Amino acid sequence: MSVALLVTVAGLAAIGTYLITARSMSRIVLGFSMLGHAAVLALLAAGGPAGQAPLADRLVGSGAEAANPLPQALSLTAIVISFGLTLFLLALARRQHVLTGDDLVEDDLEDRRIATTEMEHTDEPEPEVA
Amino acid sequence: MEAVVGLIVVGPMLAAAVALAVQHRPRIRDAVTIGTLATEAVLAAWLLAKVNSNGAVVLRVGDWTPELGIVLVADLFAALILTVALGTIFVVEVFAIGQRRTAWGADPELAGPLLLVLTAGVALSILTGDLFTLFVAFELILISSYVLLTHQGSRGQIQSGMTYVVMNMFASTLFLLGVAFVYRATGTVNIALLAQRIPELADGTRLGIGMWFLVVFGTKAAVFPLFSWLPDSYPTAPTTITAIFAGLLTKIGIYTLVRFNTLTGMEDLGPVILAVSALTMVVGVVGALAQDDVKRILSFHIVSQVGYMVMGLGLFTVAGVAATAFFLIHHMPVKTVLFLVGGLIEDEAGTSDLDNVGGLASRRPVVALLFALPALSLSGLPPFSGFVAKLALVDAGLAVASTPIVVVSLLVSVLTLLSMAKIWLGVFWGSPVDESSNIVVAVREAGASRGGRRLMVGTTGVAVLATLLIATFAGSLWDMSYRAATNLVDPSAYIAGVLS
């Protein structure tokens, strides 16, 4: 198995994970694209060494040299799904932009409740959420 | 026989296409949706009867060998859960038709077709015999649930929808990476072959795969500490959608967790799973006690109940897994019905916020009764099905001397009852809300037509009766759960069924 491929997978996964911890939806979308690529590359790496195109008529006589078609089929399915989901994320970001003027993922309800309780106690203005 | 297994998965997809094409003709659209869901439920029940007497049914899609192609496997565990799940979806859709005439309903032009896609995903994830098809089935469920959750586009829905989508997409990506790891380690994604090959792997690889999928399926099942997306997002959707999510989605996570971990022999993970289970129970119920909205209380209870179901798996005995199976059978309909009652309360009072509802017991005694029965069942009081399920769990726990987890589970039961009492006090007792206030008048005008409301109450009534039947037939259901669990803990029959 190619070490370069594995390093690429690890790098993409690390950058992707870092990006989706961001507040802004546009960064999250980029993060998921990276993660999606990492997963697809991992699937390809799992299929073993590259070879001839795995077409039925070429397999005759030279079966051992053909690439494993199964991970490729899995990757294709995964690519289609992640493409659709990216579009859905963008639609969500757009809707959030219409509603609030930005595309930030907000604190969850429980965090907001705790923050307001503290505010009542200390009577200080709400801290800026970047 | 095999054709029926395929039909259960493909039928709703085709019906979804038809329902979308006729989305502007309400009567035909509803007839297609209801008709398909009813047929699905009947087919699943028939399949259960057949599997119960003749053994597992295996469908090789396109007649490929199991090593290369997709297989659908209806063993007893699958058939049981499938029947309960499809029956639950059918009941909710009947309720939804009544509710669509109110301000609280989902957008009917989208909700019907999407629900059918979700049904196909649920059926596929229960029946599938390979890991990658499971991934696709999860995506089917999740994509339709993303849209169902956010399709009305209100501020709260988008806010919590974002958390929900990001959390679940991340788990899906991890799933895909996990599939790659498994394929590299074993050379297959077929679950029957994995059941043979994973136990032979080196300890480190095997436990790595086990922990990885514990995180993946654990996020779907909403176990501690991966549950944070659930209590925020579920309550924002229309009641019928929340009811389906609550009754089914996390349970599919548990179902796959059970299937994967038992078949591949992950006994070593038992202590980890038990610890997760205890924390999930406690954190869920404590979270519920802190809430003051009916739907939010019930959502935190989902988390707490998930802990119970995971507990049976963590014991890794036949009795423990059987208890989990029975708990699933009990929990799916009961939880759904409670959310439907939440919908009735919302329709009646205009809100599900405990501070703004009160005295409903005197005004609508029927709704009070419909809440009380499943609430007592959820808390695990005899003679309801929840009692049988918890008794089975405690019994299985004591049999292997896992005293700490048993103590925790009993303690959490008491707290569950306490928070159910909180809903009861807030909604059904106390002083009634001011009848002439603006909000009540506005709700009355937006509320269901008489026929719609009657349909909603009637459906909930029938569903409550059905949950009572679970306790009545607990004997034979337990017997089936036990046999299903036997075939999971010892996978030789499953492997032989798929590969031969």
Coordinates of C-alpha atoms in Angstrom, one line a residue, chain B residues 32-490:
Chain B
V32 CA -50.9 6.3 -2.0
T33 CA -49.0 7.1 1.2
I34 CA -51.4 5.4 3.6
G35 CA -52.0 2.4 1.2
T36 CA -48.3 1.8 0.8
L37 CA -47.6 2.0 4.6
A38 CA -50.5 -0.3 5.4
T39 CA -49.3 -2.8 2.8
E40 CA -45.8 -2.6 4.2
A41 CA -47.0 -3.3 7.8
V42 CA -49.0 -6.3 6.6
L43 CA -46.2 -7.7 4.5
A44 CA -43.8 -7.3 7.5
A45 CA -46.2 -9.1 9.8
W46 CA -46.6 -11.9 7.3
L47 CA -42.8 -12.1 6.9
L48 CA -42.5 -12.3 10.7
A49 CA -44.9 -15.2 10.9
K50 CA -43.1 -17.1 8.1
V51 CA -39.6 -16.4 9.6
N52 CA -40.9 -17.4 13.0
S53 CA -42.0 -20.8 11.8
N54 CA -39.6 -21.6 8.8
G55 CA -36.3 -19.7 9.7
A56 CA -34.5 -16.8 8.1
V57 CA -35.2 -15.7 4.5
V58 CA -32.2 -14.6 2.4
L59 CA -32.5 -12.6 -0.8
R60 CA -29.5 -12.4 -3.1
V61 CA -30.1 -9.2 -5.1
G62 CA -29.4 -9.9 -8.8
D63 CA -28.4 -13.5 -7.9
W64 CA -24.8 -12.5 -7.2
T65 CA -22.8 -14.5 -4.7
P66 CA -22.8 -13.0 -1.2
E67 CA -19.1 -12.2 -1.5
L68 CA -19.7 -9.8 -4.3
G69 CA -23.4 -8.7 -4.3
I70 CA -25.9 -7.3 -2.0
V71 CA -27.9 -9.7 0.3
L72 CA -31.0 -8.9 2.3
V73 CA -31.4 -11.1 5.3
A74 CA -34.7 -11.4 7.2
D75 CA -33.8 -13.4 10.3
L76 CA -36.0 -13.4 13.4
F77 CA -34.5 -10.3 15.0
A78 CA -34.8 -8.3 11.7
A79 CA -38.4 -9.5 11.1
L80 CA -39.5 -8.6 14.7
I81 CA -38.0 -5.1 14.6
L82 CA -39.2 -4.5 11.0
T83 CA -42.8 -5.4 11.9
V84 CA -42.9 -3.0 14.9
A85 CA -41.2 -0.2 13.0
L86 CA -43.4 -0.3 10.0
G87 CA -46.5 -0.7 12.1
T88 CA -45.4 2.4 14.1
I89 CA -44.9 4.5 10.9
F90 CA -48.3 3.5 9.6
V91 CA -50.0 4.7 12.8
V92 CA -48.2 8.0 12.8
E93 CA -49.1 8.7 9.2
V94 CA -52.8 8.2 10.0
F95 CA -52.4 10.6 12.9
A96 CA -50.6 13.0 10.5
I97 CA -53.5 13.1 8.1
G98 CA -55.7 14.4 10.9
Q99 CA -53.1 16.8 12.1
R100 CA -52.4 18.3 8.6
R101 CA -55.6 20.2 8.9
T102 CA -54.1 22.2 11.8
A103 CA -51.4 24.9 12.1
W104 CA -49.1 22.3 13.7
G105 CA -48.9 19.9 10.8
A106 CA -46.0 19.3 8.5
D107 CA -46.1 20.5 4.9
P108 CA -48.2 17.6 3.4
E109 CA -46.8 17.9 -0.1
L110 CA -43.3 17.0 1.1
A111 CA -43.9 15.1 4.3
G112 CA -45.8 12.1 2.6
P113 CA -43.2 11.3 0.0
L114 CA -40.3 11.9 2.3
L115 CA -41.8 9.6 4.9
L116 CA -42.0 6.9 2.3
V117 CA -38.3 7.3 1.5
L118 CA -37.5 7.2 5.2
T119 CA -39.6 4.0 5.4
A120 CA -37.5 2.5 2.6
G121 CA -34.3 3.5 4.5
V122 CA -35.5 2.0 7.8
A123 CA -36.5 -1.3 6.0
L124 CA -33.2 -1.5 4.2
S125 CA -31.1 -0.8 7.3
I126 CA -32.9 -3.5 9.2
L127 CA -32.7 -6.1 6.4
T128 CA -29.3 -5.5 4.8
G129 CA -26.7 -8.1 5.0
D130 CA -23.6 -6.0 4.2
L131 CA -21.9 -3.0 5.8
F132 CA -21.9 -0.7 2.8
T133 CA -25.6 -1.1 2.0
L134 CA -26.1 -0.3 5.7
F135 CA -24.2 3.0 5.0
V136 CA -26.5 3.7 2.0
A137 CA -29.6 2.9 4.1
F138 CA -28.5 5.2 6.9
E139 CA -28.0 8.0 4.3
L140 CA -31.5 7.3 2.9
I141 CA -32.9 7.7 6.5
L142 CA -30.7 10.7 7.3
I143 CA -31.3 12.7 4.1
S144 CA -35.1 12.4 4.4
S145 CA -34.8 13.2 8.1
Y146 CA -32.7 16.3 7.3
V147 CA -35.4 17.6 5.0
L148 CA -38.3 16.6 7.2
L149 CA -36.7 18.4 10.1
T150 CA -35.9 21.7 8.3
H151 CA -38.5 21.9 5.4
Q152 CA -40.6 24.6 7.1
G153 CA -37.5 26.7 7.4
S154 CA -38.3 28.4 10.7
R155 CA -35.5 30.0 12.8
G156 CA -35.5 27.3 15.5
Q157 CA -35.6 24.5 12.9
I158 CA -32.6 25.8 10.9
Q159 CA -30.7 26.5 14.1
S160 CA -31.0 23.0 15.6
G161 CA -31.1 21.5 12.1
M162 CA -27.6 22.6 11.5
T163 CA -26.3 20.9 14.6
Y164 CA -28.2 17.8 13.7
V165 CA -27.0 17.7 10.1
V166 CA -23.3 18.4 10.9
M167 CA -23.2 15.8 13.7
N168 CA -24.8 13.1 11.6
M169 CA -22.8 13.8 8.5
F170 CA -19.7 13.6 10.5
A171 CA -20.8 10.2 11.9
S172 CA -21.6 9.1 8.3
T173 CA -18.1 10.0 7.1
L174 CA -16.6 8.1 10.0
F175 CA -18.8 5.1 8.9
L176 CA -17.4 5.3 5.4
L177 CA -13.8 5.4 6.8
G178 CA -14.7 2.4 9.0
V179 CA -15.9 0.5 5.9
A180 CA -12.6 1.1 4.3
F181 CA -10.7 -0.1 7.4
V182 CA -12.9 -3.3 7.6
Y183 CA -12.4 -4.0 3.9
R184 CA -8.7 -3.6 4.2
A185 CA -8.6 -5.9 7.3
T186 CA -10.9 -8.6 6.1
G187 CA -11.4 -8.2 2.3
T188 CA -15.2 -8.1 2.6
V189 CA -18.1 -6.0 3.7
N190 CA -20.6 -8.8 3.9
I191 CA -21.7 -9.2 7.5
A192 CA -21.9 -13.0 7.5
L193 CA -18.3 -13.2 6.2
L194 CA -17.3 -10.5 8.7
A195 CA -18.8 -12.7 11.5
Q196 CA -16.3 -15.4 10.4
R197 CA -13.3 -13.2 9.7
I198 CA -13.3 -10.4 12.4
P199 CA -12.9 -12.9 15.4
E200 CA -9.8 -14.2 13.7
L201 CA -8.1 -10.8 13.4
A202 CA -5.3 -9.7 15.8
D203 CA -6.7 -8.2 19.0
G204 CA -5.6 -4.7 18.3
T205 CA -7.2 -4.6 14.9
R206 CA -10.4 -6.2 16.1
L207 CA -10.9 -3.9 19.1
G208 CA -10.0 -0.9 16.9
I209 CA -12.8 -1.8 14.5
G210 CA -15.1 -2.4 17.4
M211 CA -14.5 0.9 19.0
W212 CA -14.7 2.8 15.7
F213 CA -18.1 1.4 15.0
L214 CA -19.2 1.9 18.6
V215 CA -18.6 5.7 17.9
V216 CA -20.4 5.5 14.5
F217 CA -23.5 3.6 15.6
G218 CA -23.4 5.3 19.0
T219 CA -23.9 8.7 17.4
K220 CA -26.9 7.4 15.5
A221 CA -28.2 5.8 18.7
A222 CA -27.5 9.0 20.8
V223 CA -25.5 7.4 23.6
F224 CA -23.5 9.5 26.0
P225 CA -21.5 11.6 25.1
L226 CA -22.7 11.6 21.5
F227 CA -26.3 12.6 22.1
S228 CA -26.1 16.4 22.2
W229 CA -27.7 16.8 18.7
L230 CA -30.9 15.0 19.8
P231 CA -32.8 17.0 22.5
D232 CA -32.4 20.3 20.6
S233 CA -33.4 19.2 17.1
Y234 CA -36.3 16.8 17.7
P235 CA -38.7 19.1 19.5
T236 CA -38.6 21.8 16.7
A237 CA -40.2 19.6 14.1
P238 CA -43.9 19.1 13.7
T239 CA -45.2 16.4 16.2
T240 CA -45.7 13.6 13.8
I241 CA -42.2 13.9 12.4
T242 CA -40.7 14.1 15.9
A243 CA -42.8 11.0 16.8
I244 CA -41.3 9.0 14.0
F245 CA -37.8 10.2 14.7
A246 CA -38.2 9.5 18.4
G247 CA -39.7 6.0 17.9
L248 CA -37.4 4.8 15.1
L249 CA -34.2 6.6 14.3
T250 CA -32.2 6.1 17.4
K251 CA -33.6 2.6 17.6
I252 CA -32.1 1.8 14.2
G253 CA -28.8 2.8 15.7
I254 CA -29.3 0.4 18.5
Y255 CA -30.4 -2.3 16.2
T256 CA -27.3 -2.1 14.1
L257 CA -25.1 -1.8 17.3
V258 CA -26.6 -5.0 18.5
R259 CA -26.3 -6.8 15.2
F260 CA -22.8 -5.8 14.5
N261 CA -21.3 -6.3 17.9
T262 CA -23.0 -9.7 18.6
L263 CA -22.4 -11.2 15.2
T264 CA -18.7 -10.2 15.1
G265 CA -18.2 -11.4 18.7
M266 CA -17.1 -8.1 20.4
E267 CA -17.5 -9.4 24.0
D268 CA -14.3 -7.6 25.0
L269 CA -16.2 -4.3 24.5
G270 CA -18.8 -5.3 27.1
P271 CA -17.4 -3.2 30.0
V272 CA -17.1 -0.1 27.8
I273 CA -20.6 -0.5 26.6
L274 CA -21.9 -1.0 30.1
A275 CA -20.2 2.2 31.3
V276 CA -21.6 4.1 28.4
S277 CA -25.0 2.7 29.1
A278 CA -25.0 3.8 32.8
L279 CA -23.8 7.3 31.9
T280 CA -26.4 7.6 29.1
M281 CA -29.3 6.6 31.4
V282 CA -28.3 9.0 34.2
V283 CA -27.4 12.0 32.0
G284 CA -30.6 11.6 29.9
V285 CA -32.9 11.4 32.9
V286 CA -31.2 14.3 34.8
G287 CA -31.5 16.4 31.6
A288 CA -35.2 15.6 31.4
L289 CA -35.8 16.7 35.0
A290 CA -34.3 20.1 34.2
Q291 CA -36.7 20.8 31.3
D292 CA -40.1 22.5 31.3
D293 CA -41.5 21.7 27.9
V294 CA -43.3 18.4 27.2
K295 CA -41.5 17.7 23.9
R296 CA -38.1 18.5 25.4
I297 CA -38.7 16.3 28.5
L298 CA -39.7 13.4 26.2
S299 CA -36.7 14.0 24.0
F300 CA -34.3 13.7 26.9
H301 CA -36.1 10.5 27.9
I302 CA -35.2 9.0 24.5
V303 CA -31.5 9.4 25.5
S304 CA -32.1 7.8 28.9
Q305 CA -34.0 4.9 27.4
V306 CA -31.3 4.3 24.9
G307 CA -29.1 3.6 27.9
Y308 CA -31.3 0.7 28.9
M309 CA -31.2 -0.8 25.5
V310 CA -27.5 -0.6 25.3
M311 CA -27.2 -2.2 28.7
G312 CA -28.7 -5.5 27.5
L313 CA -26.1 -5.5 24.7
G314 CA -23.2 -4.7 27.1
L315 CA -24.0 -7.9 29.1
F316 CA -23.3 -10.0 26.0
T317 CA -25.5 -12.9 27.2
V318 CA -28.4 -14.4 25.3
A319 CA -30.8 -13.1 28.1
G320 CA -29.2 -9.6 27.9
V321 CA -29.5 -9.3 24.1
A322 CA -33.1 -10.8 24.2
A323 CA -34.0 -8.1 26.8
T324 CA -32.6 -5.4 24.5
A325 CA -34.7 -6.9 21.6
F326 CA -37.8 -6.9 23.8
F327 CA -37.0 -3.4 25.0
L328 CA -36.9 -2.2 21.4
I329 CA -40.3 -3.8 20.7
H330 CA -41.8 -2.1 23.7
H331 CA -40.0 1.2 23.3
M332 CA -40.7 2.1 19.6
P333 CA -44.5 2.2 19.9
V334 CA -44.7 3.6 23.4
K335 CA -42.3 6.5 22.8
T336 CA -44.1 7.3 19.5
V337 CA -47.5 7.3 21.2
L338 CA -46.2 9.7 24.0
F339 CA -45.1 12.1 21.3
L340 CA -48.5 11.8 19.6
V341 CA -50.1 12.7 22.9
G342 CA -47.7 15.7 23.1
G343 CA -49.2 16.7 19.7
L344 CA -52.7 16.4 21.1
I345 CA -51.7 18.7 24.1
E346 CA -50.2 21.2 21.7
D347 CA -53.3 21.1 19.6
E348 CA -55.5 21.6 22.6
A349 CA -53.5 24.2 24.5
G350 CA -51.5 25.9 21.8
T351 CA -48.2 25.1 23.3
S352 CA -46.3 22.3 24.9
D353 CA -44.6 24.6 27.5
L354 CA -45.5 23.4 31.0
D355 CA -45.9 26.9 32.3
N356 CA -48.6 27.8 29.8
V357 CA -50.7 24.6 29.9
G358 CA -52.8 23.5 32.9
G359 CA -55.9 21.8 34.1
L360 CA -56.3 19.7 30.9
A361 CA -57.4 16.6 33.0
S362 CA -60.8 18.2 33.7
R363 CA -61.3 19.6 30.2
R364 CA -60.0 16.6 28.2
P365 CA -60.0 13.5 30.4
V366 CA -59.5 11.3 27.3
V367 CA -56.2 12.9 26.5
A368 CA -55.1 12.6 30.2
L369 CA -55.8 8.9 30.1
L370 CA -54.0 8.5 26.7
F371 CA -50.9 10.1 28.3
A372 CA -51.1 8.3 31.6
L373 CA -51.0 4.7 30.2
P374 CA -47.9 4.9 28.0
A375 CA -46.2 7.2 30.6
L376 CA -46.6 4.6 33.3
S377 CA -45.4 2.0 30.8
L378 CA -42.3 4.0 30.0
S379 CA -41.4 4.4 33.7
G380 CA -41.6 0.6 34.0
L381 CA -44.6 0.1 36.3
P382 CA -46.5 -3.2 36.2
P383 CA -48.6 -4.4 34.4
F384 CA -47.3 -2.5 31.4
S385 CA -44.8 -3.6 28.8
G386 CA -42.1 -1.3 30.2
F387 CA -42.2 -3.4 33.3
V388 CA -41.6 -6.6 31.5
A389 CA -38.8 -5.1 29.5
K390 CA -37.0 -3.7 32.5
L391 CA -37.6 -6.8 34.5
A392 CA -35.9 -8.8 31.7
L393 CA -33.0 -6.4 31.7
V394 CA -32.5 -6.5 35.5
D395 CA -32.9 -10.3 35.5
A396 CA -30.2 -10.6 32.8
G397 CA -27.9 -8.2 34.7
L398 CA -28.3 -10.1 38.0
A399 CA -27.7 -13.4 36.2
V400 CA -24.1 -12.3 35.4
A401 CA -23.7 -10.4 38.7
S402 CA -23.4 -6.9 37.1
T403 CA -24.9 -5.3 40.2
P404 CA -23.7 -1.7 39.6
I405 CA -25.5 -1.3 36.3
V406 CA -28.7 -2.9 37.7
V407 CA -28.7 -0.4 40.6
V408 CA -28.2 2.5 38.3
S409 CA -31.0 1.3 36.0
L410 CA -33.5 1.0 38.9
L411 CA -32.6 4.4 40.2
V412 CA -33.1 5.9 36.8
S413 CA -36.5 4.3 36.6
V414 CA -37.6 6.2 39.7
L415 CA -36.3 9.5 38.2
T416 CA -38.2 8.7 35.0
L417 CA -41.4 8.4 37.0
L418 CA -40.6 11.7 38.7
S419 CA -40.3 13.6 35.4
M420 CA -43.5 11.9 34.0
A421 CA -45.2 13.2 37.2
K422 CA -43.8 16.7 36.3
I423 CA -45.6 16.6 33.0
W424 CA -48.7 15.3 34.6
L425 CA -48.7 18.1 37.2
G426 CA -47.9 20.8 34.7
V427 CA -50.3 19.8 31.9
F428 CA -53.2 17.9 33.4
W429 CA -53.5 19.3 36.9
G430 CA -53.3 22.8 38.2
S431 CA -55.3 25.8 37.1
P432 CA -56.6 25.9 33.6
V433 CA -55.2 28.5 31.2
D434 CA -57.3 31.6 30.7
E435 CA -59.9 30.5 28.1
S436 CA -60.4 33.9 26.7
S437 CA -56.8 34.8 26.3
N438 CA -55.6 35.7 22.8
I439 CA -53.4 32.7 22.4
V440 CA -56.1 30.2 23.2
V441 CA -58.6 31.8 20.8
A442 CA -56.0 32.0 18.1
V443 CA -55.2 28.3 18.6
R444 CA -58.9 27.3 18.4
E445 CA -59.2 29.1 15.1
A446 CA -56.0 27.5 13.7
G447 CA -56.8 24.2 15.3
A448 CA -58.0 21.0 13.7
S449 CA -61.5 20.6 12.2
R450 CA -63.7 18.4 14.4
G451 CA -63.1 15.4 12.0
G452 CA -59.3 15.9 12.0
R453 CA -59.2 16.1 15.8
R454 CA -61.3 13.0 16.2
L455 CA -59.0 11.2 13.8
M456 CA -56.0 12.2 15.9
V457 CA -57.5 11.2 19.2
G458 CA -58.9 8.0 17.7
T459 CA -55.5 7.0 16.2
T460 CA -53.7 7.7 19.5
G461 CA -56.3 5.6 21.3
V462 CA -55.9 2.7 19.0
A463 CA -52.1 3.0 19.3
V464 CA -52.3 3.0 23.1
L465 CA -54.4 -0.1 23.0
A466 CA -51.8 -1.7 20.8
T467 CA -49.0 -0.9 23.2
L468 CA -51.1 -2.5 26.0
L469 CA -51.3 -5.7 23.8
I470 CA -47.4 -5.9 24.0
A471 CA -47.8 -6.6 27.7
T472 CA -50.6 -9.0 27.0
F473 CA -48.6 -11.0 24.5
A474 CA -45.3 -10.5 26.4
G475 CA -44.9 -14.3 26.7
S476 CA -44.7 -15.1 23.0
L477 CA -42.9 -11.9 22.2
W478 CA -40.3 -12.7 24.8
D479 CA -40.0 -16.2 23.4
M480 CA -39.3 -14.8 19.9
S481 CA -36.8 -12.2 21.3
Y482 CA -35.0 -15.0 23.1
R483 CA -34.7 -17.1 20.0
A484 CA -33.6 -14.1 18.0
A485 CA -30.9 -13.3 20.5
T486 CA -29.7 -16.9 20.5
N487 CA -29.0 -16.7 16.8
L488 CA -27.2 -13.4 17.3
V489 CA -24.9 -14.5 20.1
D490 CA -24.1 -17.7 18.3

